[in-house]
Short mmCIF file of C-alpha atoms and ligand atoms in Angstrom, two decimals:
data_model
loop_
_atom_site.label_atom_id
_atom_site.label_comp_id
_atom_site.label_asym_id
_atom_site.label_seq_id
_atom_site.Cartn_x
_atom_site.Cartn_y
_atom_site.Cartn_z
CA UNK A 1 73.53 120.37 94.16
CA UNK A 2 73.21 123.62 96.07
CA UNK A 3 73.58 123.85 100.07
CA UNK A 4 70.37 125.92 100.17
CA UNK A 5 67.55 122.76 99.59
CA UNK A 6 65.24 125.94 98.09
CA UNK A 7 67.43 126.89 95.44
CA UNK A 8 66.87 126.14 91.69
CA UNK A 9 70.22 127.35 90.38
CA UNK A 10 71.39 125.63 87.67
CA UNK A 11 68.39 123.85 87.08
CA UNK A 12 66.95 123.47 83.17
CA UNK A 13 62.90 124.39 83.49
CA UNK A 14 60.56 124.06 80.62
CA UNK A 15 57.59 126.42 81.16
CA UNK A 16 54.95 126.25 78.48
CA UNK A 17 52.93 129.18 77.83
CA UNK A 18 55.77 130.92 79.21
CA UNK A 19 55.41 133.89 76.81
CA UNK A 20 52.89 135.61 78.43
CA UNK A 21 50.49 136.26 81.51
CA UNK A 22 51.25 134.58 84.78
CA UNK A 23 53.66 132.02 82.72
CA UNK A 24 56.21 134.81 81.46
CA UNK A 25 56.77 136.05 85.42
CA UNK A 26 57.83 132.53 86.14
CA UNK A 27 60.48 132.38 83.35
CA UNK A 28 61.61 135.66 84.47
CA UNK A 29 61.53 134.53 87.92
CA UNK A 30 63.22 131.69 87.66
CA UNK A 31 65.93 132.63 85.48
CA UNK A 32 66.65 135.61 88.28
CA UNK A 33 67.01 132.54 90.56
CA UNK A 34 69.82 131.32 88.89
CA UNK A 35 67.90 128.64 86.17
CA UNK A 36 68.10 127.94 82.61
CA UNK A 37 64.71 128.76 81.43
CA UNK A 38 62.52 127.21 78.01
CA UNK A 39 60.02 129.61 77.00
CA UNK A 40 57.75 127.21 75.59
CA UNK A 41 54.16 128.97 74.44
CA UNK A 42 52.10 128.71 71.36
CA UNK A 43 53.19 132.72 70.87
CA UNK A 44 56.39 132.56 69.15
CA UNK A 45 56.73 136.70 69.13
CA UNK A 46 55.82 136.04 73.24
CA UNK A 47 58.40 133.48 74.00
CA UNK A 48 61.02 136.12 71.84
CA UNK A 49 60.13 138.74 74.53
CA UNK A 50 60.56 136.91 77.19
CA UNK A 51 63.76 135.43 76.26
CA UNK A 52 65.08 139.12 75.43
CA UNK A 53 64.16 140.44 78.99
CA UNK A 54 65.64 137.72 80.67
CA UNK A 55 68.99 137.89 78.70
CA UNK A 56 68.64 141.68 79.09
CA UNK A 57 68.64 140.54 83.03
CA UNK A 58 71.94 138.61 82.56
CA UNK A 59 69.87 135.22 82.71
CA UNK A 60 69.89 132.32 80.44
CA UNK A 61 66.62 131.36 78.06
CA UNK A 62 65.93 129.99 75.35
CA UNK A 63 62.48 130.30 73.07
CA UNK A 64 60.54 126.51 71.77
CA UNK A 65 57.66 127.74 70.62
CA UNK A 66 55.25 125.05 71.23
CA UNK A 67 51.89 124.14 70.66
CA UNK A 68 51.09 121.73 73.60
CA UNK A 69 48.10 119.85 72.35
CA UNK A 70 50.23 118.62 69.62
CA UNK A 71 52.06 115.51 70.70
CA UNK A 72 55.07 116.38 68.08
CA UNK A 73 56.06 119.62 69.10
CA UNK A 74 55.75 118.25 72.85
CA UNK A 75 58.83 116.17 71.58
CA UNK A 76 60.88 118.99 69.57
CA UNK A 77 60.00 121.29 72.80
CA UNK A 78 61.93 118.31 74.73
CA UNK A 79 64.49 117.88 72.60
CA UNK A 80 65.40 121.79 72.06
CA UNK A 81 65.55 122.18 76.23
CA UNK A 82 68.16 118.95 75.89
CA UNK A 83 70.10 120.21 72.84
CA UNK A 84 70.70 123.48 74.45
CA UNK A 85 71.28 122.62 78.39
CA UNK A 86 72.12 119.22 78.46
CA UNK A 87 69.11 118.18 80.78
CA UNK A 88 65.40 118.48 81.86
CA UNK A 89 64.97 119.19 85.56
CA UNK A 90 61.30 120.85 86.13
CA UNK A 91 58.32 121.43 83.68
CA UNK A 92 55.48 123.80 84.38
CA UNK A 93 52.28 122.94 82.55
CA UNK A 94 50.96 126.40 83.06
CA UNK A 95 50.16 126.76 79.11
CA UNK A 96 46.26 127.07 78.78
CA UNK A 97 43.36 128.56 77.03
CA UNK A 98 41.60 130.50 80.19
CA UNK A 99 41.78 134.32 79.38
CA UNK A 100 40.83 134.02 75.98
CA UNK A 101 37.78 132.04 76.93
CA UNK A 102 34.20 134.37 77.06
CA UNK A 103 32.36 133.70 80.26
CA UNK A 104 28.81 132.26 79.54
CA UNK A 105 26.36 130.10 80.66
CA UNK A 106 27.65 126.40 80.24
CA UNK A 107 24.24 125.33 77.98
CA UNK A 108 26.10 128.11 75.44
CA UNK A 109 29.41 126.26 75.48
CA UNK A 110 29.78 124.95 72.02
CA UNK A 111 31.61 121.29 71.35
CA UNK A 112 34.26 122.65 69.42
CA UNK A 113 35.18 125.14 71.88
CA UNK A 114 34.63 122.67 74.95
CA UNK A 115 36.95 119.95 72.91
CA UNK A 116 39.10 122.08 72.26
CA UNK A 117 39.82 123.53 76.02
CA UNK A 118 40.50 119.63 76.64
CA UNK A 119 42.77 119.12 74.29
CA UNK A 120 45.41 122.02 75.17
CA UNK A 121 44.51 122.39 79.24
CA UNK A 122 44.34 118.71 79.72
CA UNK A 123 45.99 116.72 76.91
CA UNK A 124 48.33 119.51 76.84
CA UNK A 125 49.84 118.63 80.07
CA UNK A 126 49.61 114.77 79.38
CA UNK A 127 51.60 115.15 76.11
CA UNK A 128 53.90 117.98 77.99
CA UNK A 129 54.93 115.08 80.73
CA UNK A 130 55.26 111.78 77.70
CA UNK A 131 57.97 114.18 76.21
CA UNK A 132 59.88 115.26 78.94
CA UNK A 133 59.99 111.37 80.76
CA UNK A 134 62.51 109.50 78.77
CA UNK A 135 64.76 112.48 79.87
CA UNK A 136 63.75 113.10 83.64
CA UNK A 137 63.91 109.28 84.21
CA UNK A 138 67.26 108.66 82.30
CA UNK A 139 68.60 111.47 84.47
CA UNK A 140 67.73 109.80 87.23
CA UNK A 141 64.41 111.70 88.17
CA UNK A 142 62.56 115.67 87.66
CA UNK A 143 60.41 117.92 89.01
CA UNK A 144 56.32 118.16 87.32
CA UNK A 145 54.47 121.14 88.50
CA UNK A 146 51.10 121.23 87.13
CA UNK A 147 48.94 124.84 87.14
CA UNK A 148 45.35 123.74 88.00
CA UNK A 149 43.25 127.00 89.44
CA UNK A 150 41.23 127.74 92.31
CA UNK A 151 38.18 126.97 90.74
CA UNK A 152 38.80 123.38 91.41
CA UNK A 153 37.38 124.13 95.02
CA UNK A 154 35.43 127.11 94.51
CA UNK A 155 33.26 124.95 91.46
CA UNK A 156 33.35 128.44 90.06
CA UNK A 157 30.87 129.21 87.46
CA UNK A 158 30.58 130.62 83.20
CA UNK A 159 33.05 128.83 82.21
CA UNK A 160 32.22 125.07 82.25
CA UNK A 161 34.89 123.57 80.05
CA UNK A 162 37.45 125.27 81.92
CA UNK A 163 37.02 124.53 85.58
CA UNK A 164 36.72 120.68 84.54
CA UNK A 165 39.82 120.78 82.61
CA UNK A 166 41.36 122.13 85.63
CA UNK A 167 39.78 119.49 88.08
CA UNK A 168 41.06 117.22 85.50
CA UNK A 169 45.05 118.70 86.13
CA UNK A 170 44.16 117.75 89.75
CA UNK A 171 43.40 113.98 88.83
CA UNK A 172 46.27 113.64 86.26
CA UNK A 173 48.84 115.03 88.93
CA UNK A 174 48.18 112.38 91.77
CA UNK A 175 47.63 109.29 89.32
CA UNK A 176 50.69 110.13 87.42
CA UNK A 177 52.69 110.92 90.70
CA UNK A 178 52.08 107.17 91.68
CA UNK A 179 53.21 106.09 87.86
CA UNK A 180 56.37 108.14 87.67
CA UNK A 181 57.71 108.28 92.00
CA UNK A 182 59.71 104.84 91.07
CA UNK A 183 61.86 107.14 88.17
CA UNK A 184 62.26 109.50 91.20
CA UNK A 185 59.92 112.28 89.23
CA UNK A 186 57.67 114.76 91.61
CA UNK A 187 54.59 115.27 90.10
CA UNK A 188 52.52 118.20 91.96
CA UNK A 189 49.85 120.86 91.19
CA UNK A 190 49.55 124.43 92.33
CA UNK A 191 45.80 125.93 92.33
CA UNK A 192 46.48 129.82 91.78
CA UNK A 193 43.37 132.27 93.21
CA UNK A 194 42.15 135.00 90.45
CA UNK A 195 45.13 136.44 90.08
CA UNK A 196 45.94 140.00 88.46
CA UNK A 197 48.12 138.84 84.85
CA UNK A 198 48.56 140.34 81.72
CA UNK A 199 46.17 138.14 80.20
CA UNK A 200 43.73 137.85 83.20
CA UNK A 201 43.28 142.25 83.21
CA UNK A 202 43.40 142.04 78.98
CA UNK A 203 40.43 139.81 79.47
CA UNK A 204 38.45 140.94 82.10
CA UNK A 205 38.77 144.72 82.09
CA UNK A 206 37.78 146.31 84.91
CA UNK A 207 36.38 143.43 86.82
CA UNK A 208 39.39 142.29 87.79
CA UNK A 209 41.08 146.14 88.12
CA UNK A 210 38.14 147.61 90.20
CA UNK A 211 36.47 144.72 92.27
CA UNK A 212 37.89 144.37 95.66
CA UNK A 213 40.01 141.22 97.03
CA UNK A 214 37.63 138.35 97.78
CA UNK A 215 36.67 139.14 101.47
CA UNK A 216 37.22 135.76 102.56
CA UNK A 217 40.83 136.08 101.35
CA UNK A 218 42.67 135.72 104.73
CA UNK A 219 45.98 138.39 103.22
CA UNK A 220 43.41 140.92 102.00
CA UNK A 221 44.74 142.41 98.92
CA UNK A 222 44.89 141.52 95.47
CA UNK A 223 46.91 138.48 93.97
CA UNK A 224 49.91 138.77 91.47
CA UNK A 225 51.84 136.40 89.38
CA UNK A 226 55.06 137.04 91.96
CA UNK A 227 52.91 135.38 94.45
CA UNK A 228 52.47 131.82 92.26
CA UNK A 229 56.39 131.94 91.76
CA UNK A 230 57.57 131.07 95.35
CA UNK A 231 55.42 128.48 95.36
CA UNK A 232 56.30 126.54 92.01
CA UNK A 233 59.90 127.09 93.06
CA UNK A 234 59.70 125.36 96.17
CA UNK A 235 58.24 122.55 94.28
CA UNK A 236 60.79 122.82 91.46
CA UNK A 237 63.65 122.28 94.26
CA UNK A 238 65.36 119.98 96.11
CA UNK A 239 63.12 120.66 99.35
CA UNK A 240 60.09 119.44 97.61
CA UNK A 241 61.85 115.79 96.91
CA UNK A 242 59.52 113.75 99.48
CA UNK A 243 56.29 116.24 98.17
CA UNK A 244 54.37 114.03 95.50
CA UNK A 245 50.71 113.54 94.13
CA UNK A 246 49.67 116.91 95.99
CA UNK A 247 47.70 119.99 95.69
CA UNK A 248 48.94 123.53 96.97
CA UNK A 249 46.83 125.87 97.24
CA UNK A 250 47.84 129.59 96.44
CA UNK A 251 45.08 132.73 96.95
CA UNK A 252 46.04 134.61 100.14
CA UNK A 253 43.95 131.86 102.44
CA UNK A 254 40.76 131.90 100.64
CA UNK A 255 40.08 128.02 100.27
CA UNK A 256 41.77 126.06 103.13
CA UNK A 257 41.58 122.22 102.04
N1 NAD P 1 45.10 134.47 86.11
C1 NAD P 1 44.33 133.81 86.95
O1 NAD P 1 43.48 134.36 87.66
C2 NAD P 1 44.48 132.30 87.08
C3 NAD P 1 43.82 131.67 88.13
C4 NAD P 1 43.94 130.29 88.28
C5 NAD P 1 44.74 129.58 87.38
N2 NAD P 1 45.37 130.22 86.38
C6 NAD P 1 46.19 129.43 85.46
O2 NAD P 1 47.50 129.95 85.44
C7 NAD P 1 48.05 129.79 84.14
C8 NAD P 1 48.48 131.12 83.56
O3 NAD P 1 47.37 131.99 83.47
P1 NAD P 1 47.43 133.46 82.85
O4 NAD P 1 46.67 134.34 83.73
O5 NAD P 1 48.84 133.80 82.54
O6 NAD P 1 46.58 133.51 81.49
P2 NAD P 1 46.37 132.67 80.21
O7 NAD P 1 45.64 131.45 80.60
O8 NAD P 1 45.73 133.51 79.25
O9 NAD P 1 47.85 132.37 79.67
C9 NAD P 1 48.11 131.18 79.10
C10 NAD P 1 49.34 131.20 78.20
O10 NAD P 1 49.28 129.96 77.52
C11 NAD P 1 49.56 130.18 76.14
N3 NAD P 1 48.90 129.13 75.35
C12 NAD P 1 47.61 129.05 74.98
N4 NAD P 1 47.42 127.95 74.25
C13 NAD P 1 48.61 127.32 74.15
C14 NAD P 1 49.04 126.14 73.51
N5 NAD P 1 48.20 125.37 72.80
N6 NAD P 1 50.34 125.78 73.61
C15 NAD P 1 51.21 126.55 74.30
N7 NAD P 1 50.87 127.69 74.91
C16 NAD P 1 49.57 128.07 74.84
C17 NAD P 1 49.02 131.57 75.84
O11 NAD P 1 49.64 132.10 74.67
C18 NAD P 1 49.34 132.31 77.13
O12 NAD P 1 50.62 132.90 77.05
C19 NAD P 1 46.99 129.08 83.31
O13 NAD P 1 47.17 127.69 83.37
C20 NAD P 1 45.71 129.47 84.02
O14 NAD P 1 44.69 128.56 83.77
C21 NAD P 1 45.27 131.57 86.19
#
């Protein structure tokens, strides 16, 4: 174990959807910081890119392509992390269907789409967490960081399907915490503000280039993955080990809880 409680060196850290958007600065975050990283989206070509720049850094990654709502390639995803590092110290379940979503009005949702949103944002993360425990606990514990979103206290609107799945990420993470803190696993969320990805400008143009920062924002400027990655760290490390079951909020001071 490192003398600096922050650091992740050496860690192994699955992060799904890590291919792209918010989730690819995290891998290449991490892996800067010294990790072993598992590039675990549905994107195969995604997870090969990030792997590449992160090797290209002098880091170490490796791709699972992974499709989280499916509860077998939660297991392979597992498995593949353990085959090539030996161990499973932190997931991120930041994998999710958000950008790709249209906003409308939440009588226009249809089932499919709604069921569908549920079954990789929410049961995503529940099938994510079954395959990674028999490791984390035989190990003698691990790090859970679960990526809810800000609209879980802003009850933002247009797209229904998506703010309850990520209210849902909220309940899962402190009723889990309570299952797991006896196998000495963390289980915490982060709720990011709208923050400026890939995926997030891809998706809504020049909404989210042009408008100004949310004036409520206390740091008033825009929001970047780099600013989630400090965060998610701290609650990947060693100085998070008494943290459990809780909720940290990440936008520059908009919503104080
Ligand atoms: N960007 C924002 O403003 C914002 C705000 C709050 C929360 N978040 C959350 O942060 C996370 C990252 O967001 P983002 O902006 O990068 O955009 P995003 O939600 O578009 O990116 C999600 C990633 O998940 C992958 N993915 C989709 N379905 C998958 C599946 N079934 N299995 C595995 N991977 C899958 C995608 O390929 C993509 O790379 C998400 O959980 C999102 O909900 C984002």
């Amino acid at each position: 174990m490192s003398s600096n409680p922050l650091s992740i060196d050496g860690k192994v850290i699955i992060v799904t959807g890590g291919g792209k958007g918010i989730g690819r600065v995290y891998c290449q975050e991490f892996a800067k910081a010294g990790a072993k990283v598992v590039a675990a989206d549905i994107d195969h070509d995604a997870n090969e890119d990030t792997v590449a720049a992160i090797r290209g850094a002098g880091g170490e990654a490796i791709t699972a392509t992974t499709d989280v709502s499916d509860d077998e390639k939660t297991v392979e995803m597992a498995r593949k992390a353990v085959e090539a590092f030996g161990r499973i110290d932190g997931l991120v379940n930041n994998a999710s269907l958000m950008s790709v979503l249209e906003r409308r009005d939440w009588k226009e949702i249809p089932n499919d789409e709604w069921d569908r949103v549920m079954d990789v944002n929410l049961r995503g993360i529940f099938s994510c967490c079954k395959a990674v425990f028999p490791q984390m606990k035989a190990q003698g514990g691990g790090k859970i960081v679960n990526i809810s979103s800000g609209r879980f206290w802003n009850g933002t609107p247009n797209r229904l399907h998506y703010s309850t799945s990520k209210a849902g990420v909220i309940g899962l993470t402190r009723s889990l915490a309570r299952e797991v803190g006896i196998d000495n696993i963390n289980v915490n969320a982060i709720t990011p503000g709208f923050t400026l990805s890939d995926t997030q400008i891809s998706s809504s143009g020049e909404y989210a280039k042009n408008n100004a920062p949310p004036s409520d924002r206390c740091i008033q400027r825009h929001q970047y993955p780099e600013d989630l990655a400090g965060a998610v760290m701290f609650l990947l490390s060693q100085g998070s080990d008494f943290i459990s079951g809780q909720t940290l909020n990440v936008d520059g001071g908009q919503f104080m809880h």
